[in-house]
Amino acid sequence: MNPKILVSACLLGERVRYDGSAKPFESDLLRKWQQEGWVVPLCPEVAAGFAIPRPPAEIEAEFGGGDVLFGAARVFENSGRDVTESFLQAARIAVSTATTKGCGYALLTDGSPACGSSFVYAGRYDGARKFGQGVVAAALREIGVAVYAQSEITHLAARLSMDAVR
Ligand code: SF4
């Protein structure tokens, strides 16, 4: 059976980011996977009801997406509005989509408080970063989805090749 890859919609050119922009990711591999029908696009934030545009949100300093998932940390917009519940809803939608569509893999936009998988912003709204993952990436990893950032697409390709011969 063909693999299915959950992909952040903004990487595919959809203008769904907080500032109304996309984050198009030019990649022959991604194009090939789209042509093969392996790609399942999703913007978890928009699916959870966030508007476009919307204020930027960050996970509390010193915490990561896994902490939010398990109730130990919160997510705030730069105005101070608590949007934790909406981020948890985004995570639930991503888990449900991955399960329903059979996605064993995900290629997600790094840095996002939802989709980030190797870093997120530090919770001070000043552009500083910290190692860690977003709420959606953490939830997908909890159910065993292999999550990769766009910078790791060749690693994902290698994983797909290895899994294909198992
Ligand atoms: Fe892109 Fe994910 Fe943010 Fe949606 S939630 S804009 S898909 S990084």
mmCIF file of C-alpha atoms and ligand atoms in Angstrom:
data_model
loop_
_atom_site.group_PDB
_atom_site.id
_atom_site.type_symbol
_atom_site.label_atom_id
_atom_site.label_comp_id
_atom_site.label_asym_id
_atom_site.label_seq_id
_atom_site.Cartn_x
_atom_site.Cartn_y
_atom_site.Cartn_z
ATOM 1 C CA MET A 1 0.000 0.000 0.000
ATOM 2 C CA ASN A 2 1.206 3.520 -0.769
ATOM 3 C CA PRO A 3 2.389 5.603 2.178
ATOM 4 C CA LYS A 4 0.437 8.673 3.254
ATOM 5 C CA ILE A 5 2.184 11.811 4.480
ATOM 6 C CA LEU A 6 0.407 14.525 6.445
ATOM 7 C CA VAL A 7 1.870 17.831 5.191
ATOM 8 C CA SER A 8 1.496 21.342 6.636
ATOM 9 C CA ALA A 9 -0.754 23.191 4.191
ATOM 10 C CA CYS A 10 1.438 26.301 4.255
ATOM 11 C CA LEU A 11 4.360 24.270 2.876
ATOM 12 C CA LEU A 12 2.148 23.458 -0.113
ATOM 13 C CA GLY A 13 1.586 27.143 -0.842
ATOM 14 C CA GLU A 14 -1.694 27.683 1.009
ATOM 15 C CA ARG A 15 -1.903 31.149 2.567
ATOM 16 C CA VAL A 16 -2.941 29.948 6.011
ATOM 17 C CA ARG A 17 -0.207 31.291 8.288
ATOM 18 C CA TYR A 18 -0.911 33.744 11.109
ATOM 19 C CA ASP A 19 0.066 36.685 8.891
ATOM 20 C CA GLY A 20 -1.880 35.471 5.852
ATOM 21 C CA SER A 21 1.194 34.212 4.047
ATOM 22 C CA ALA A 22 2.231 30.773 2.821
ATOM 23 C CA LYS A 23 5.590 29.091 3.340
ATOM 24 C CA PRO A 24 5.959 27.334 -0.018
ATOM 25 C CA PHE A 25 8.557 24.597 0.056
ATOM 26 C CA GLU A 26 10.126 23.943 -3.333
ATOM 27 C CA SER A 27 11.131 20.314 -3.460
ATOM 28 C CA ASP A 28 11.179 17.718 -6.239
ATOM 29 C CA LEU A 29 10.543 15.039 -3.630
ATOM 30 C CA LEU A 30 7.434 16.789 -2.310
ATOM 31 C CA ARG A 31 6.177 17.376 -5.866
ATOM 32 C CA LYS A 32 6.663 13.699 -6.691
ATOM 33 C CA TRP A 33 4.815 12.607 -3.548
ATOM 34 C CA GLN A 34 1.941 14.939 -4.458
ATOM 35 C CA GLN A 35 1.779 13.463 -7.962
ATOM 36 C CA GLU A 36 1.761 9.954 -6.489
ATOM 37 C CA GLY A 37 -1.189 10.915 -4.259
ATOM 38 C CA TRP A 38 0.728 10.354 -1.039
ATOM 39 C CA VAL A 39 0.202 13.864 0.397
ATOM 40 C CA VAL A 40 -2.598 14.748 2.837
ATOM 41 C CA PRO A 41 -2.615 18.557 3.314
ATOM 42 C CA LEU A 42 -3.747 20.042 6.628
ATOM 43 C CA CYS A 43 -3.500 23.349 8.460
ATOM 44 C CA PRO A 44 -4.389 22.254 11.991
ATOM 45 C CA GLU A 45 -4.766 25.815 13.295
ATOM 46 C CA VAL A 46 -7.250 26.844 10.610
ATOM 47 C CA ALA A 47 -9.064 23.506 10.942
ATOM 48 C CA ALA A 48 -9.420 24.282 14.659
ATOM 49 C CA GLY A 49 -11.122 27.583 13.870
ATOM 50 C CA PHE A 50 -8.319 30.157 13.891
ATOM 51 C CA ALA A 51 -8.827 33.078 11.514
ATOM 52 C CA ILE A 52 -6.469 34.250 8.757
ATOM 53 C CA PRO A 53 -4.776 36.510 9.678
ATOM 54 C CA ARG A 54 -4.496 35.986 13.421
ATOM 55 C CA PRO A 55 -2.158 37.206 16.167
ATOM 56 C CA PRO A 56 1.053 35.194 16.578
ATOM 57 C CA ALA A 57 0.974 32.634 19.368
ATOM 58 C CA GLU A 58 3.801 31.003 21.321
ATOM 59 C CA ILE A 59 4.085 28.252 23.896
ATOM 60 C CA GLU A 60 5.013 29.483 27.386
ATOM 61 C CA ALA A 61 8.740 29.932 27.937
ATOM 62 C CA GLU A 62 10.554 26.858 29.324
ATOM 63 C CA PHE A 63 7.884 24.502 27.965
ATOM 64 C CA GLY A 64 7.134 22.602 24.770
ATOM 65 C CA GLY A 65 4.225 21.118 22.869
ATOM 66 C CA GLY A 66 4.265 17.911 24.901
ATOM 67 C CA ASP A 67 3.815 19.930 28.098
ATOM 68 C CA VAL A 68 0.786 21.668 26.563
ATOM 69 C CA LEU A 69 -0.632 18.312 25.521
ATOM 70 C CA PHE A 70 -0.450 16.999 29.061
ATOM 71 C CA GLY A 71 -1.807 20.139 30.752
ATOM 72 C CA ALA A 72 1.474 21.439 32.144
ATOM 73 C CA ALA A 73 1.816 24.535 29.922
ATOM 74 C CA ARG A 74 -0.301 26.949 27.926
ATOM 75 C CA VAL A 75 -0.224 28.804 24.589
ATOM 76 C CA PHE A 76 -0.788 32.554 24.451
ATOM 77 C CA GLU A 77 -1.236 35.050 21.635
ATOM 78 C CA ASN A 78 1.025 38.096 21.834
ATOM 79 C CA SER A 79 -1.998 40.019 23.167
ATOM 80 C CA GLY A 80 -2.062 37.693 26.174
ATOM 81 C CA ARG A 81 -5.152 35.768 25.067
ATOM 82 C CA ASP A 82 -4.986 32.133 26.171
ATOM 83 C CA VAL A 83 -5.473 29.931 23.083
ATOM 84 C CA THR A 84 -4.435 26.629 24.662
ATOM 85 C CA GLU A 85 -7.780 24.927 24.107
ATOM 86 C CA SER A 86 -7.749 25.807 20.394
ATOM 87 C CA PHE A 87 -4.242 24.371 20.038
ATOM 88 C CA LEU A 88 -5.389 21.183 21.755
ATOM 89 C CA GLN A 89 -8.274 21.054 19.299
ATOM 90 C CA ALA A 90 -5.775 21.506 16.428
ATOM 91 C CA ALA A 91 -3.830 18.530 17.810
ATOM 92 C CA ARG A 92 -6.983 16.404 18.057
ATOM 93 C CA ILE A 93 -7.891 17.223 14.440
ATOM 94 C CA ALA A 94 -4.392 16.339 13.230
ATOM 95 C CA VAL A 95 -4.488 13.017 15.107
ATOM 96 C CA SER A 96 -7.936 12.251 13.730
ATOM 97 C CA THR A 97 -6.873 13.169 10.169
ATOM 98 C CA ALA A 98 -3.706 11.064 10.377
ATOM 99 C CA THR A 99 -5.678 8.123 11.736
ATOM 100 C CA THR A 100 -8.534 8.380 9.248
ATOM 101 C CA LYS A 101 -6.290 8.856 6.219
ATOM 102 C CA GLY A 102 -3.681 6.326 7.338
ATOM 103 C CA CYS A 103 -0.774 8.775 7.590
ATOM 104 C CA GLY A 104 2.264 7.104 9.121
ATOM 105 C CA TYR A 105 4.466 10.097 8.294
ATOM 106 C CA ALA A 106 4.253 13.882 8.595
ATOM 107 C CA LEU A 107 6.236 16.727 7.032
ATOM 108 C CA LEU A 108 5.552 19.828 9.116
ATOM 109 C CA THR A 109 6.599 23.481 9.118
ATOM 110 C CA ASP A 110 9.309 23.953 11.712
ATOM 111 C CA GLY A 111 9.054 26.748 14.284
ATOM 112 C CA SER A 112 5.266 26.822 14.526
ATOM 113 C CA PRO A 113 3.672 26.393 17.978
ATOM 114 C CA ALA A 114 1.493 23.758 16.300
ATOM 115 C CA CYS A 115 3.650 22.159 13.586
ATOM 116 C CA GLY A 116 7.212 22.818 14.840
ATOM 117 C CA SER A 117 9.187 19.606 15.232
ATOM 118 C CA SER A 118 12.769 20.618 16.035
ATOM 119 C CA PHE A 119 12.333 24.180 17.300
ATOM 120 C CA VAL A 120 9.627 26.609 18.387
ATOM 121 C CA TYR A 121 9.723 30.270 19.389
ATOM 122 C CA ALA A 122 10.785 30.909 22.940
ATOM 123 C CA GLY A 123 7.576 32.358 24.381
ATOM 124 C CA ARG A 124 8.826 35.965 24.541
ATOM 125 C CA TYR A 125 7.537 37.169 21.117
ATOM 126 C CA ASP A 126 10.968 38.577 20.277
ATOM 127 C CA GLY A 127 12.011 36.097 17.592
ATOM 128 C CA ALA A 128 14.111 33.981 19.974
ATOM 129 C CA ARG A 129 13.931 30.237 19.398
ATOM 130 C CA LYS A 130 14.232 27.188 21.604
ATOM 131 C CA PHE A 131 14.673 23.493 20.843
ATOM 132 C CA GLY A 132 11.404 21.626 21.045
ATOM 133 C CA GLN A 133 8.200 20.789 19.244
ATOM 134 C CA GLY A 134 4.743 22.239 18.756
ATOM 135 C CA VAL A 135 1.496 20.849 20.119
ATOM 136 C CA VAL A 136 0.446 19.101 16.887
ATOM 137 C CA ALA A 137 3.868 17.522 16.296
ATOM 138 C CA ALA A 138 3.885 16.239 19.889
ATOM 139 C CA ALA A 139 0.407 14.725 19.511
ATOM 140 C CA LEU A 140 1.277 13.024 16.219
ATOM 141 C CA ARG A 141 4.455 11.549 17.716
ATOM 142 C CA GLU A 142 2.390 10.249 20.650
ATOM 143 C CA ILE A 143 0.379 8.067 18.250
ATOM 144 C CA GLY A 144 3.491 6.872 16.424
ATOM 145 C CA VAL A 145 3.521 9.130 13.354
ATOM 146 C CA ALA A 146 7.085 9.735 12.108
ATOM 147 C CA VAL A 147 7.322 13.548 12.096
ATOM 148 C CA TYR A 148 9.912 15.469 10.052
ATOM 149 C CA ALA A 149 10.609 19.164 9.536
ATOM 150 C CA GLN A 150 10.873 20.462 5.962
ATOM 151 C CA SER A 151 14.660 20.723 6.413
ATOM 152 C CA GLU A 152 14.679 16.955 7.017
ATOM 153 C CA ILE A 153 12.849 15.942 3.843
ATOM 154 C CA THR A 154 15.742 13.773 2.640
ATOM 155 C CA HIS A 155 15.576 11.886 5.956
ATOM 156 C CA LEU A 156 11.874 11.310 5.376
ATOM 157 C CA ALA A 157 12.628 10.061 1.852
ATOM 158 C CA ALA A 158 15.204 7.636 3.265
ATOM 159 C CA ARG A 159 12.693 6.429 5.864
ATOM 160 C CA LEU A 160 10.068 5.842 3.169
ATOM 161 C CA SER A 161 12.576 3.823 1.124
ATOM 162 C CA MET A 162 13.568 1.709 4.121
ATOM 163 C CA ASP A 163 9.972 1.068 5.147
ATOM 164 C CA ALA A 164 9.053 0.111 1.558
ATOM 165 C CA VAL A 165 11.421 -2.886 1.600
ATOM 166 C CA ARG A 166 10.466 -4.121 5.084
HETATM 167 FE FE1 SF4 B 1 1.337 26.133 8.592
HETATM 168 FE FE2 SF4 B 1 0.933 24.412 10.580
HETATM 169 FE FE3 SF4 B 1 0.851 27.031 11.068
HETATM 170 FE FE4 SF4 B 1 -1.101 25.921 9.644
HETATM 171 S S1 SF4 B 1 -0.618 25.485 11.793
HETATM 172 S S2 SF4 B 1 -0.022 27.814 9.156
HETATM 173 S S3 SF4 B 1 0.007 24.329 8.526
HETATM 174 S S4 SF4 B 1 2.642 25.860 10.378
#
